[in-house]
mmCIF file of C-alpha atoms and ligand atoms in Angstrom:
data_model
loop_
_atom_site.group_PDB
_atom_site.id
_atom_site.type_symbol
_atom_site.label_atom_id
_atom_site.label_comp_id
_atom_site.label_asym_id
_atom_site.label_seq_id
_atom_site.Cartn_x
_atom_site.Cartn_y
_atom_site.Cartn_z
ATOM 1 C CA UNK A 631 -52.968 35.152 27.614
ATOM 2 C CA UNK A 632 -51.728 37.000 30.442
ATOM 3 C CA UNK A 633 -48.181 37.523 32.310
ATOM 4 C CA UNK A 634 -48.925 36.465 35.982
ATOM 5 C CA UNK A 635 -46.598 37.478 39.013
ATOM 6 C CA UNK A 636 -47.200 34.823 41.674
ATOM 7 C CA UNK A 637 -45.469 36.374 45.002
ATOM 8 C CA UNK A 638 -44.893 33.751 47.264
ATOM 9 C CA UNK A 639 -45.295 31.036 44.629
ATOM 10 C CA UNK A 640 -42.615 28.638 46.323
ATOM 11 C CA UNK A 641 -44.796 28.340 49.416
ATOM 12 C CA UNK A 642 -47.805 25.879 50.142
ATOM 13 C CA UNK A 643 -50.853 27.644 48.206
ATOM 14 C CA UNK A 644 -48.678 29.463 45.875
ATOM 15 C CA UNK A 645 -46.789 26.604 44.482
ATOM 16 C CA UNK A 646 -50.152 24.784 44.203
ATOM 17 C CA UNK A 647 -51.622 27.943 42.237
ATOM 18 C CA UNK A 648 -48.868 27.677 39.721
ATOM 19 C CA UNK A 649 -49.484 23.968 39.022
ATOM 20 C CA UNK A 650 -53.241 24.994 38.707
ATOM 21 C CA UNK A 651 -52.420 27.916 36.274
ATOM 22 C CA UNK A 652 -50.181 25.764 34.015
ATOM 23 C CA UNK A 653 -52.510 23.102 34.161
ATOM 24 C CA UNK A 654 -55.666 25.179 32.755
ATOM 25 C CA UNK A 655 -56.867 24.507 29.151
ATOM 26 C CA UNK A 656 -55.549 27.968 28.341
ATOM 27 C CA UNK A 657 -52.715 28.958 30.869
ATOM 28 C CA UNK A 658 -50.981 32.310 30.985
ATOM 29 C CA UNK A 659 -48.560 33.050 28.509
ATOM 30 C CA UNK A 660 -45.980 33.424 31.094
ATOM 31 C CA UNK A 661 -45.995 33.033 35.288
ATOM 32 C CA UNK A 662 -43.077 34.815 37.166
ATOM 33 C CA UNK A 663 -42.596 33.324 40.850
ATOM 34 C CA UNK A 664 -40.906 35.756 43.202
ATOM 35 C CA UNK A 665 -40.208 34.445 46.353
ATOM 36 C CA UNK A 666 -37.840 34.873 49.328
ATOM 37 C CA UNK A 667 -37.426 31.435 49.978
ATOM 38 C CA UNK A 668 -37.842 31.648 53.762
ATOM 39 C CA UNK A 669 -37.989 28.471 55.852
ATOM 40 C CA UNK A 670 -41.530 27.984 54.467
ATOM 41 C CA UNK A 671 -40.514 28.309 50.875
ATOM 42 C CA UNK A 672 -39.245 25.276 48.908
ATOM 43 C CA UNK A 673 -38.115 25.674 45.170
ATOM 44 C CA UNK A 674 -38.295 22.101 44.740
ATOM 45 C CA UNK A 675 -42.250 22.747 44.805
ATOM 46 C CA UNK A 676 -41.859 24.066 41.335
ATOM 47 C CA UNK A 677 -39.276 21.728 39.867
ATOM 48 C CA UNK A 678 -41.707 20.686 37.156
ATOM 49 C CA UNK A 679 -41.695 24.071 35.688
ATOM 50 C CA UNK A 680 -38.033 25.267 36.213
ATOM 51 C CA UNK A 681 -37.245 24.413 32.078
ATOM 52 C CA UNK A 682 -40.648 25.635 30.870
ATOM 53 C CA UNK A 683 -40.282 28.663 28.545
ATOM 54 C CA UNK A 684 -43.181 30.441 30.039
ATOM 55 C CA UNK A 685 -41.965 30.153 33.669
ATOM 56 C CA UNK A 686 -39.440 32.458 35.499
ATOM 57 C CA UNK A 687 -38.443 32.098 39.229
ATOM 58 C CA UNK A 688 -36.625 35.204 41.100
ATOM 59 C CA UNK A 689 -35.432 34.782 44.600
ATOM 60 C CA UNK A 690 -36.429 38.194 46.272
ATOM 61 C CA UNK A 691 -37.953 39.730 48.836
ATOM 62 C CA UNK A 692 -41.388 41.715 48.226
ATOM 63 C CA UNK A 693 -40.158 44.286 50.733
ATOM 64 C CA UNK A 694 -37.293 44.941 48.407
ATOM 65 C CA UNK A 695 -38.604 47.679 46.062
ATOM 66 C CA UNK A 696 -35.718 46.860 43.402
ATOM 67 C CA UNK A 697 -36.760 43.163 43.427
ATOM 68 C CA UNK A 698 -40.206 43.954 43.340
ATOM 69 C CA UNK A 699 -39.932 46.266 40.515
ATOM 70 C CA UNK A 700 -38.254 44.113 38.358
ATOM 71 C CA UNK A 701 -40.326 40.965 39.019
ATOM 72 C CA UNK A 702 -43.509 43.309 37.791
ATOM 73 C CA UNK A 703 -41.465 44.137 34.503
ATOM 74 C CA UNK A 704 -44.049 43.095 31.525
ATOM 75 C CA UNK A 705 -46.587 41.554 34.159
ATOM 76 C CA UNK A 706 -50.318 42.176 33.850
ATOM 77 C CA UNK A 707 -51.421 40.597 37.170
ATOM 78 C CA UNK A 708 -50.266 40.188 40.523
ATOM 79 C CA UNK A 709 -51.394 37.528 43.161
ATOM 80 C CA UNK A 710 -49.720 38.032 46.368
ATOM 81 C CA UNK A 711 -49.302 34.778 48.555
ATOM 82 C CA UNK A 712 -46.135 36.000 50.248
ATOM 83 C CA UNK A 713 -46.584 35.856 53.971
ATOM 84 C CA UNK A 714 -45.333 34.915 57.223
ATOM 85 C CA UNK A 715 -48.452 32.428 57.916
ATOM 86 C CA UNK A 716 -47.973 30.522 61.321
ATOM 87 C CA UNK A 717 -50.277 31.723 64.105
ATOM 88 C CA UNK A 718 -47.903 30.146 66.801
ATOM 89 C CA UNK A 719 -44.873 31.684 65.309
ATOM 90 C CA UNK A 720 -46.382 34.926 65.594
ATOM 91 C CA UNK A 721 -46.892 34.533 69.242
ATOM 92 C CA UNK A 722 -43.164 34.378 69.820
ATOM 93 C CA UNK A 723 -42.330 37.467 67.579
ATOM 94 C CA UNK A 724 -44.578 39.635 65.288
ATOM 95 C CA UNK A 725 -41.391 41.507 63.470
ATOM 96 C CA UNK A 726 -41.347 39.193 60.427
ATOM 97 C CA UNK A 727 -44.992 39.155 60.071
ATOM 98 C CA UNK A 728 -45.543 42.825 60.126
ATOM 99 C CA UNK A 729 -42.321 43.611 57.995
ATOM 100 C CA UNK A 730 -43.732 40.927 55.281
ATOM 101 C CA UNK A 731 -47.438 40.952 55.387
ATOM 102 C CA UNK A 732 -48.038 44.700 56.105
ATOM 103 C CA UNK A 733 -44.860 46.596 54.762
ATOM 104 C CA UNK A 734 -44.071 43.907 52.226
ATOM 105 C CA UNK A 735 -47.735 43.985 50.787
ATOM 106 C CA UNK A 736 -47.463 47.754 50.838
ATOM 107 C CA UNK A 737 -44.034 47.579 48.967
ATOM 108 C CA UNK A 738 -45.392 45.335 46.427
ATOM 109 C CA UNK A 739 -48.375 47.197 45.658
ATOM 110 C CA UNK A 740 -46.776 50.552 45.421
ATOM 111 C CA UNK A 741 -44.304 49.118 42.863
ATOM 112 C CA UNK A 742 -47.281 47.481 41.396
ATOM 113 C CA UNK A 743 -49.252 51.098 40.913
ATOM 114 C CA UNK A 744 -45.762 52.711 39.700
ATOM 115 C CA UNK A 745 -45.743 49.943 36.871
ATOM 116 C CA UNK A 746 -49.174 50.562 35.779
ATOM 117 C CA UNK A 747 -50.154 46.921 36.807
ATOM 118 C CA UNK A 748 -53.896 45.936 35.801
ATOM 119 C CA UNK A 749 -54.896 43.994 38.555
ATOM 120 C CA UNK A 750 -53.453 42.956 42.096
ATOM 121 C CA UNK A 751 -55.178 40.108 44.106
ATOM 122 C CA UNK A 752 -54.337 40.185 47.729
ATOM 123 C CA UNK A 753 -54.360 36.415 49.284
ATOM 124 C CA UNK A 754 -56.001 37.165 52.712
ATOM 125 C CA UNK A 755 -57.551 34.967 55.453
ATOM 126 C CA UNK A 756 -60.872 34.439 57.449
ATOM 127 C CA UNK A 757 -58.736 34.702 60.600
ATOM 128 C CA UNK A 758 -59.047 38.637 60.102
ATOM 129 C CA UNK A 759 -62.552 38.442 61.363
ATOM 130 C CA UNK A 760 -61.546 36.742 64.552
ATOM 131 C CA UNK A 761 -63.318 33.862 66.034
ATOM 132 C CA UNK A 762 -66.924 33.521 65.034
ATOM 133 C CA UNK A 763 -68.848 31.556 67.998
ATOM 134 C CA UNK A 764 -72.099 31.411 65.914
ATOM 135 C CA UNK A 765 -73.240 32.058 62.385
ATOM 136 C CA UNK A 766 -70.828 32.979 59.745
ATOM 137 C CA UNK A 767 -68.879 36.777 59.074
ATOM 138 C CA UNK A 768 -69.753 38.102 55.504
ATOM 139 C CA UNK A 769 -67.349 40.630 53.965
ATOM 140 C CA UNK A 770 -68.652 43.582 55.573
ATOM 141 C CA UNK A 771 -68.029 41.987 59.042
ATOM 142 C CA UNK A 772 -65.599 43.864 61.299
ATOM 143 C CA UNK A 773 -61.713 42.972 61.489
ATOM 144 C CA UNK A 774 -61.328 41.793 64.796
ATOM 145 C CA UNK A 775 -57.992 39.773 64.507
ATOM 146 C CA UNK A 776 -56.442 37.654 67.760
ATOM 147 C CA UNK A 777 -52.973 36.875 66.537
ATOM 148 C CA UNK A 778 -50.263 38.982 65.562
ATOM 149 C CA UNK A 779 -50.599 36.753 62.121
ATOM 150 C CA UNK A 780 -53.921 37.802 61.826
ATOM 151 C CA UNK A 781 -53.550 41.263 62.781
ATOM 152 C CA UNK A 782 -50.677 41.531 59.903
ATOM 153 C CA UNK A 783 -52.888 40.098 57.311
ATOM 154 C CA UNK A 784 -55.626 42.633 58.243
ATOM 155 C CA UNK A 785 -53.083 45.100 58.154
ATOM 156 C CA UNK A 786 -52.015 43.889 54.654
ATOM 157 C CA UNK A 787 -56.051 44.190 53.531
ATOM 158 C CA UNK A 788 -56.450 47.670 54.665
ATOM 159 C CA UNK A 789 -53.373 48.800 52.832
ATOM 160 C CA UNK A 790 -54.738 47.121 49.748
ATOM 161 C CA UNK A 791 -58.218 48.799 50.169
ATOM 162 C CA UNK A 792 -56.707 52.158 50.550
ATOM 163 C CA UNK A 793 -54.864 51.836 47.593
ATOM 164 C CA UNK A 794 -57.842 51.348 45.550
ATOM 165 C CA UNK A 795 -59.652 54.172 47.173
ATOM 166 C CA UNK A 796 -56.586 56.652 46.858
ATOM 167 C CA UNK A 797 -54.922 55.583 43.672
ATOM 168 C CA UNK A 798 -57.394 53.728 41.808
ATOM 169 C CA UNK A 799 -55.287 50.455 41.852
ATOM 170 C CA UNK A 800 -57.273 47.468 40.576
ATOM 171 C CA UNK A 801 -57.242 45.664 43.918
ATOM 172 C CA UNK A 802 -59.016 42.364 44.896
ATOM 173 C CA UNK A 803 -58.892 40.594 47.905
ATOM 174 C CA UNK A 804 -59.925 36.939 48.854
ATOM 175 C CA UNK A 805 -60.454 35.516 52.415
ATOM 176 C CA UNK A 806 -60.190 31.937 52.664
ATOM 177 C CA UNK A 807 -60.597 29.257 55.051
ATOM 178 C CA UNK A 808 -58.081 26.741 56.198
ATOM 179 C CA UNK A 809 -56.262 24.928 53.500
ATOM 180 C CA UNK A 810 -54.673 21.520 53.144
ATOM 181 C CA UNK A 811 -53.150 19.454 50.625
ATOM 182 C CA UNK A 812 -49.723 18.605 49.010
ATOM 183 C CA UNK A 813 -46.738 20.718 49.714
ATOM 184 C CA UNK A 814 -47.526 22.412 53.115
ATOM 185 C CA UNK A 815 -44.811 22.665 55.333
ATOM 186 C CA UNK A 816 -45.292 20.170 58.021
ATOM 187 C CA UNK A 817 -46.025 22.810 61.004
ATOM 188 C CA UNK A 818 -49.726 23.529 60.761
ATOM 189 C CA UNK A 819 -52.359 21.095 62.226
ATOM 190 C CA UNK A 820 -52.714 18.566 59.287
ATOM 191 C CA UNK A 821 -49.409 18.305 57.723
ATOM 192 C CA UNK A 822 -47.956 18.153 61.460
ATOM 193 C CA UNK A 823 -50.107 15.397 62.470
ATOM 194 C CA UNK A 824 -49.673 13.403 59.135
ATOM 195 C CA UNK A 825 -46.018 13.345 59.365
ATOM 196 C CA UNK A 826 -45.727 13.024 63.129
ATOM 197 C CA UNK A 827 -48.214 9.936 63.177
ATOM 198 C CA UNK A 828 -46.140 8.363 60.140
ATOM 199 C CA UNK A 829 -43.117 8.539 62.242
ATOM 200 C CA UNK A 830 -44.653 7.372 65.363
ATOM 201 C CA UNK A 831 -44.512 10.702 67.235
ATOM 202 C CA UNK A 832 -47.282 12.051 69.442
ATOM 203 C CA UNK A 833 -49.925 14.459 68.174
ATOM 204 C CA UNK A 834 -49.922 17.629 70.242
ATOM 205 C CA UNK A 835 -53.737 18.507 70.590
ATOM 206 C CA UNK A 836 -54.049 22.111 72.035
ATOM 207 C CA UNK A 837 -56.694 22.368 74.777
ATOM 208 C CA UNK A 838 -60.054 20.614 74.478
ATOM 209 C CA UNK A 839 -59.348 19.762 70.764
ATOM 210 C CA UNK A 840 -62.907 21.420 70.439
ATOM 211 C CA UNK A 841 -61.817 24.205 68.030
ATOM 212 C CA UNK A 842 -63.579 24.349 64.770
ATOM 213 C CA UNK A 843 -62.081 25.414 61.598
ATOM 214 C CA UNK A 844 -63.804 25.205 58.056
ATOM 215 C CA UNK A 845 -61.343 22.982 55.602
ATOM 216 C CA UNK A 846 -60.846 23.591 52.135
ATOM 217 C CA UNK A 847 -58.805 21.528 49.845
ATOM 218 C CA UNK A 848 -56.123 23.792 48.266
ATOM 219 C CA UNK A 849 -56.930 23.130 44.691
ATOM 220 C CA UNK A 850 -60.316 24.400 45.475
ATOM 221 C CA UNK A 851 -58.794 27.634 46.921
ATOM 222 C CA UNK A 852 -56.835 27.860 43.753
ATOM 223 C CA UNK A 853 -59.879 27.713 41.474
ATOM 224 C CA UNK A 854 -61.581 30.510 43.615
ATOM 225 C CA UNK A 855 -58.586 32.612 43.451
ATOM 226 C CA UNK A 856 -58.308 32.168 39.843
ATOM 227 C CA UNK A 857 -62.321 33.199 39.437
ATOM 228 C CA UNK A 858 -61.675 36.312 41.327
ATOM 229 C CA UNK A 859 -58.634 37.378 39.509
ATOM 230 C CA UNK A 860 -60.519 36.960 36.220
ATOM 231 C CA UNK A 861 -64.001 38.266 37.331
ATOM 232 C CA UNK A 862 -63.795 39.820 40.561
ATOM 233 C CA UNK A 863 -65.058 43.803 40.900
ATOM 234 C CA UNK A 864 -62.537 46.031 41.397
ATOM 235 C CA UNK A 865 -62.017 46.653 44.938
ATOM 236 C CA UNK A 866 -63.982 43.697 46.014
ATOM 237 C CA UNK A 867 -63.611 41.596 48.653
ATOM 238 C CA UNK A 868 -64.564 37.985 48.293
ATOM 239 C CA UNK A 869 -64.632 34.981 51.200
ATOM 240 C CA UNK A 870 -63.887 31.640 50.345
ATOM 241 C CA UNK A 871 -65.447 28.358 52.302
ATOM 242 C CA UNK A 872 -64.983 24.939 52.218
ATOM 243 C CA UNK A 873 -68.337 24.117 53.713
ATOM 244 C CA UNK A 874 -66.643 21.476 55.613
ATOM 245 C CA UNK A 875 -66.526 22.460 59.164
ATOM 246 C CA UNK A 876 -64.581 19.890 61.619
ATOM 247 C CA UNK A 877 -63.284 20.374 65.269
ATOM 248 C CA UNK A 878 -59.782 19.328 65.846
ATOM 249 C CA UNK A 879 -60.723 16.185 67.251
ATOM 250 C CA UNK A 880 -62.454 14.830 64.447
ATOM 251 C CA UNK A 881 -59.553 16.028 62.287
ATOM 252 C CA UNK A 882 -57.099 14.066 64.201
ATOM 253 C CA UNK A 883 -59.386 11.075 64.544
ATOM 254 C CA UNK A 884 -59.368 11.245 60.562
ATOM 255 C CA UNK A 885 -55.829 11.136 60.319
ATOM 256 C CA UNK A 886 -54.979 8.330 62.465
ATOM 257 C CA UNK A 887 -57.970 6.258 60.788
ATOM 258 C CA UNK A 888 -56.570 6.818 57.552
ATOM 259 C CA UNK A 889 -52.740 5.832 58.419
ATOM 260 C CA UNK A 890 -54.101 3.276 60.551
ATOM 261 C CA UNK A 891 -52.165 4.675 63.885
ATOM 262 C CA UNK A 892 -53.595 4.255 67.463
ATOM 263 C CA UNK A 893 -55.589 7.269 69.141
ATOM 264 C CA UNK A 894 -53.088 6.672 71.932
ATOM 265 C CA UNK A 895 -50.701 9.212 69.823
ATOM 266 C CA UNK A 896 -53.112 11.904 70.900
ATOM 267 C CA UNK A 897 -51.187 14.064 73.746
ATOM 268 C CA UNK A 898 -53.033 16.921 75.220
ATOM 269 C CA UNK A 899 -51.238 19.873 75.341
ATOM 270 C CA UNK A 900 -51.320 23.587 76.834
ATOM 271 C CA UNK A 901 -53.705 25.665 74.765
ATOM 272 C CA UNK A 902 -52.444 28.388 72.161
ATOM 273 C CA UNK A 903 -53.064 32.094 73.760
ATOM 274 C CA UNK A 904 -56.055 33.682 72.361
ATOM 275 C CA UNK A 905 -57.027 30.435 70.493
ATOM 276 C CA UNK A 906 -59.997 31.367 68.124
ATOM 277 C CA UNK A 907 -62.609 28.957 68.998
ATOM 278 C CA UNK A 908 -64.340 28.919 65.506
ATOM 279 C CA UNK A 909 -63.808 30.376 61.825
ATOM 280 C CA UNK A 910 -66.592 30.486 59.645
ATOM 281 C CA UNK A 911 -67.144 32.795 56.126
ATOM 282 C CA UNK A 912 -70.449 33.450 54.648
ATOM 283 C CA UNK A 913 -69.043 33.180 51.126
ATOM 284 C CA UNK A 914 -72.543 33.574 49.044
ATOM 285 C CA UNK A 915 -71.039 36.671 47.222
ATOM 286 C CA UNK A 916 -68.223 34.122 45.337
ATOM 287 C CA UNK A 917 -70.812 31.126 45.286
ATOM 288 C CA UNK A 918 -73.224 33.738 43.441
ATOM 289 C CA UNK A 919 -70.037 33.776 40.567
ATOM 290 C CA UNK A 920 -70.438 30.228 40.353
ATOM 291 C CA UNK A 921 -67.665 28.932 42.748
ATOM 292 C CA UNK A 922 -68.255 25.692 44.722
ATOM 293 C CA UNK A 923 -65.572 23.633 46.363
ATOM 294 C CA UNK A 924 -65.544 20.474 44.941
ATOM 295 C CA UNK A 925 -63.575 18.230 47.104
ATOM 296 C CA UNK A 926 -65.284 17.067 50.532
ATOM 297 C CA UNK A 927 -62.954 16.803 53.616
ATOM 298 C CA UNK A 928 -62.819 12.947 53.755
ATOM 299 C CA UNK A 929 -61.719 12.982 50.139
ATOM 300 C CA UNK A 930 -59.234 15.873 50.397
ATOM 301 C CA UNK A 931 -57.690 14.461 53.783
ATOM 302 C CA UNK A 932 -57.327 10.848 51.910
ATOM 303 C CA UNK A 933 -55.674 12.461 49.072
ATOM 304 C CA UNK A 934 -53.589 14.467 51.588
ATOM 305 C CA UNK A 935 -52.709 11.549 53.703
ATOM 306 C CA UNK A 936 -51.455 9.494 50.458
ATOM 307 C CA UNK A 937 -49.356 12.296 49.315
ATOM 308 C CA UNK A 938 -47.252 12.713 52.464
ATOM 309 C CA UNK A 939 -47.033 8.842 52.367
ATOM 310 C CA UNK A 940 -45.856 9.015 49.010
ATOM 311 C CA UNK A 941 -43.641 11.999 49.299
ATOM 312 C CA UNK A 942 -41.607 10.994 52.328
ATOM 313 C CA UNK A 943 -38.479 12.694 50.950
ATOM 314 C CA UNK A 944 -40.117 15.757 50.628
ATOM 315 C CA UNK A 945 -40.941 16.263 54.183
ATOM 316 C CA UNK A 946 -38.167 14.314 55.900
ATOM 317 C CA UNK A 947 -35.709 16.653 54.401
ATOM 318 C CA UNK A 948 -37.514 19.491 56.189
ATOM 319 C CA UNK A 949 -38.036 17.534 59.528
ATOM 320 C CA UNK A 950 -34.522 15.790 59.792
ATOM 321 C CA UNK A 951 -32.343 18.049 58.063
ATOM 322 C CA UNK A 952 -33.763 21.585 58.605
ATOM 323 C CA UNK A 953 -32.275 23.371 61.578
ATOM 324 C CA UNK A 954 -35.354 25.966 61.808
ATOM 325 C CA UNK A 955 -37.866 23.049 61.664
ATOM 326 C CA UNK A 956 -36.285 21.660 64.649
ATOM 327 C CA UNK A 957 -35.510 24.726 66.567
ATOM 328 C CA UNK A 958 -39.114 25.907 66.415
ATOM 329 C CA UNK A 959 -40.471 22.325 67.100
ATOM 330 C CA UNK A 960 -38.153 22.256 70.509
ATOM 331 C CA UNK A 961 -39.263 25.672 71.638
ATOM 332 C CA UNK A 962 -42.728 25.346 70.937
ATOM 333 C CA UNK A 963 -43.551 21.610 72.023
ATOM 334 C CA UNK A 964 -41.016 20.677 74.789
ATOM 335 C CA UNK A 965 -42.630 20.405 77.968
ATOM 336 C CA UNK A 966 -45.978 21.576 76.736
ATOM 337 C CA UNK A 967 -47.712 18.285 77.698
ATOM 338 C CA UNK A 968 -50.620 18.828 80.100
ATOM 339 C CA UNK A 969 -51.041 15.187 81.259
HETATM 340 P P1 NAD B 1183 -46.433 29.321 53.176
HETATM 341 O O1 NAD B 1183 -45.878 29.958 54.556
HETATM 342 O O2 NAD B 1183 -46.358 27.946 52.742
HETATM 343 O O3 NAD B 1183 -45.808 30.278 52.093
HETATM 344 C C1 NAD B 1183 -45.539 31.649 51.953
HETATM 345 C C2 NAD B 1183 -44.293 31.979 51.193
HETATM 346 O O4 NAD B 1183 -44.253 33.186 51.080
HETATM 347 C C3 NAD B 1183 -42.950 31.004 50.953
HETATM 348 O O5 NAD B 1183 -42.746 30.600 50.014
HETATM 349 C C4 NAD B 1183 -42.226 32.172 51.479
HETATM 350 O O6 NAD B 1183 -40.633 31.902 51.217
HETATM 351 C C5 NAD B 1183 -42.766 33.315 50.927
HETATM 352 N N1 NAD B 1183 -42.093 34.762 51.733
HETATM 353 C C6 NAD B 1183 -42.444 35.030 52.628
HETATM 354 N N2 NAD B 1183 -42.089 36.303 53.146
HETATM 355 C C7 NAD B 1183 -41.733 36.777 51.964
HETATM 356 C C8 NAD B 1183 -41.152 37.763 51.501
HETATM 357 N N3 NAD B 1183 -40.819 38.817 52.279
HETATM 358 N N4 NAD B 1183 -40.833 38.060 50.015
HETATM 359 C C9 NAD B 1183 -41.171 37.211 49.073
HETATM 360 N N5 NAD B 1183 -41.542 36.139 49.537
HETATM 361 C C10 NAD B 1183 -41.697 35.854 51.019
HETATM 362 O O7 NAD B 1183 -48.130 30.185 53.221
HETATM 363 P P2 NAD B 1183 -49.248 29.360 52.819
HETATM 364 O O8 NAD B 1183 -50.060 28.746 53.631
HETATM 365 O O9 NAD B 1183 -49.075 28.753 51.353
HETATM 366 O O10 NAD B 1183 -50.097 31.009 52.577
HETATM 367 C C11 NAD B 1183 -50.074 31.806 51.302
HETATM 368 C C12 NAD B 1183 -50.764 32.982 51.259
HETATM 369 O O11 NAD B 1183 -52.227 32.394 51.724
HETATM 370 C C13 NAD B 1183 -50.622 33.803 52.686
HETATM 371 O O12 NAD B 1183 -50.881 35.176 52.521
HETATM 372 C C14 NAD B 1183 -51.814 33.275 53.633
HETATM 373 O O13 NAD B 1183 -52.008 34.332 54.552
HETATM 374 C C15 NAD B 1183 -52.740 32.956 52.917
HETATM 375 N N6 NAD B 1183 -53.880 32.046 53.282
HETATM 376 C C16 NAD B 1183 -53.025 30.731 53.929
HETATM 377 C C17 NAD B 1183 -54.312 29.777 54.658
HETATM 378 C C18 NAD B 1183 -53.743 28.603 54.872
HETATM 379 O O14 NAD B 1183 -54.619 27.749 55.410
HETATM 380 N N7 NAD B 1183 -52.618 27.922 54.745
HETATM 381 C C19 NAD B 1183 -55.576 30.110 54.305
HETATM 382 C C20 NAD B 1183 -56.067 31.466 54.053
HETATM 383 C C21 NAD B 1183 -54.974 32.377 53.498
HETATM 384 P P1 TYD B 1184 -53.159 25.822 62.292
HETATM 385 O O1 TYD B 1184 -53.014 24.584 61.373
HETATM 386 O O2 TYD B 1184 -52.191 26.305 62.966
HETATM 387 O O3 TYD B 1184 -54.110 26.830 61.553
HETATM 388 P P2 TYD B 1184 -54.912 28.161 62.524
HETATM 389 O O4 TYD B 1184 -54.240 29.269 61.545
HETATM 390 O O5 TYD B 1184 -56.441 27.847 61.958
HETATM 391 O O6 TYD B 1184 -54.636 28.080 63.667
HETATM 392 O O7 TYD B 1184 -54.195 25.360 63.321
HETATM 393 C C1 TYD B 1184 -55.457 24.518 63.244
HETATM 394 C C2 TYD B 1184 -56.237 24.531 64.738
HETATM 395 O O8 TYD B 1184 -55.547 23.156 65.074
HETATM 396 C C3 TYD B 1184 -56.085 25.454 65.578
HETATM 397 O O9 TYD B 1184 -57.392 25.231 66.266
HETATM 398 C C4 TYD B 1184 -54.941 25.032 66.368
HETATM 399 C C5 TYD B 1184 -54.835 23.199 66.493
HETATM 400 N N1 TYD B 1184 -53.402 22.838 66.378
HETATM 401 C C6 TYD B 1184 -53.323 21.842 67.565
HETATM 402 O O10 TYD B 1184 -53.993 21.516 68.242
HETATM 403 N N2 TYD B 1184 -51.994 21.485 67.663
HETATM 404 C C7 TYD B 1184 -51.006 21.910 66.932
HETATM 405 O O11 TYD B 1184 -49.702 21.326 67.207
HETATM 406 C C8 TYD B 1184 -51.257 22.971 65.675
HETATM 407 C C9 TYD B 1184 -50.157 23.263 65.087
HETATM 408 C C10 TYD B 1184 -52.577 23.128 65.807
#
């Protein structure tokens, strides 16, 4: 089977994807991970494979042509997860987002072209479509990003499509909804609220808590990526939905109920600027290929709460010993309460 390069493979979805690939009946012959190990990357997520002869970890930046070029040697297919990913961080400053999500995507893709890589899957997001108040966005919907994060991801998508059209690079793009599950750095809604609740801290709910996201369990997303990698049409874009829309109040109540913590932990805070009200994708195209998410939100949330309860060391190391976590938490949440 193939040699797959997983860029950004030490992050949340990337590390789950590596576990998913190795767990397949016929795993790839080799998996190389190229990851810069930013604040969000964690090599220990991949500890299980460190001594596996089919695994290779390279610490490096996708913006560095030399690191990217070297990582691509002997590779058949690339899956690019590497990105700056937190909307709130992109509001304070977008330089790293544009550098990695746009420029980095370009450099990795250019190196892939030079090295004759057979297939390049760019992992994108439904956030490129912007807020969808009603109905759902299909793959032809206009790009209408609201945050610098989403705009950077849209830039990466456009570079990928241009490389397909101009250079004939075999590119596929997936645009998935919100993921949750094990190994998610505790800054996004679900892991932040679980770990805050487990340490009796307040849960900072933005605005009226009525914003809606369509949640997908990370393993289902990994399966969708693998399907598109194997069977997607060159140049094709594939939306991936979870079919599990919930608003933030519902998600928060779900977490507190599972952890048996009081609702009084919920603290309304100032809303996020340009906060997208709702994300929803039309994912008929990938469903026609046989994909269907297998985990309901209630099952997935229970599994996720359980994982964080069982892996306290993993997230306490980040929350208590990582100065970057503390710096951003104070910057973003101090003095944000509205009542
Ligand atoms: P994450 O922040 O957990 O991980 C990102 C990884 O990329 C980290 O390991 C980091 O070290 C690495 N990285 C960052 N900059 C790099 C660079 N310049 N060179 C090499 N490595 C670099 O992110 P995630 O939530 O796992 O998201 C992965 C991908 O999936 C992203 O492209 C994101 O846009 C997309 N996505 C995420 C979601 C979600 O809900 N989390 C939904 C849809 C799409
Ligand atoms: P997030 O996990 O940051 O993902 P997205 O990229 O979809 O914004 O946020 C999910 C939802 O949760 C979004 O509507 C913003 C909201 N939210 C809060 O209410 N409080 C928080 O502290 C965070 C991080 C998010």
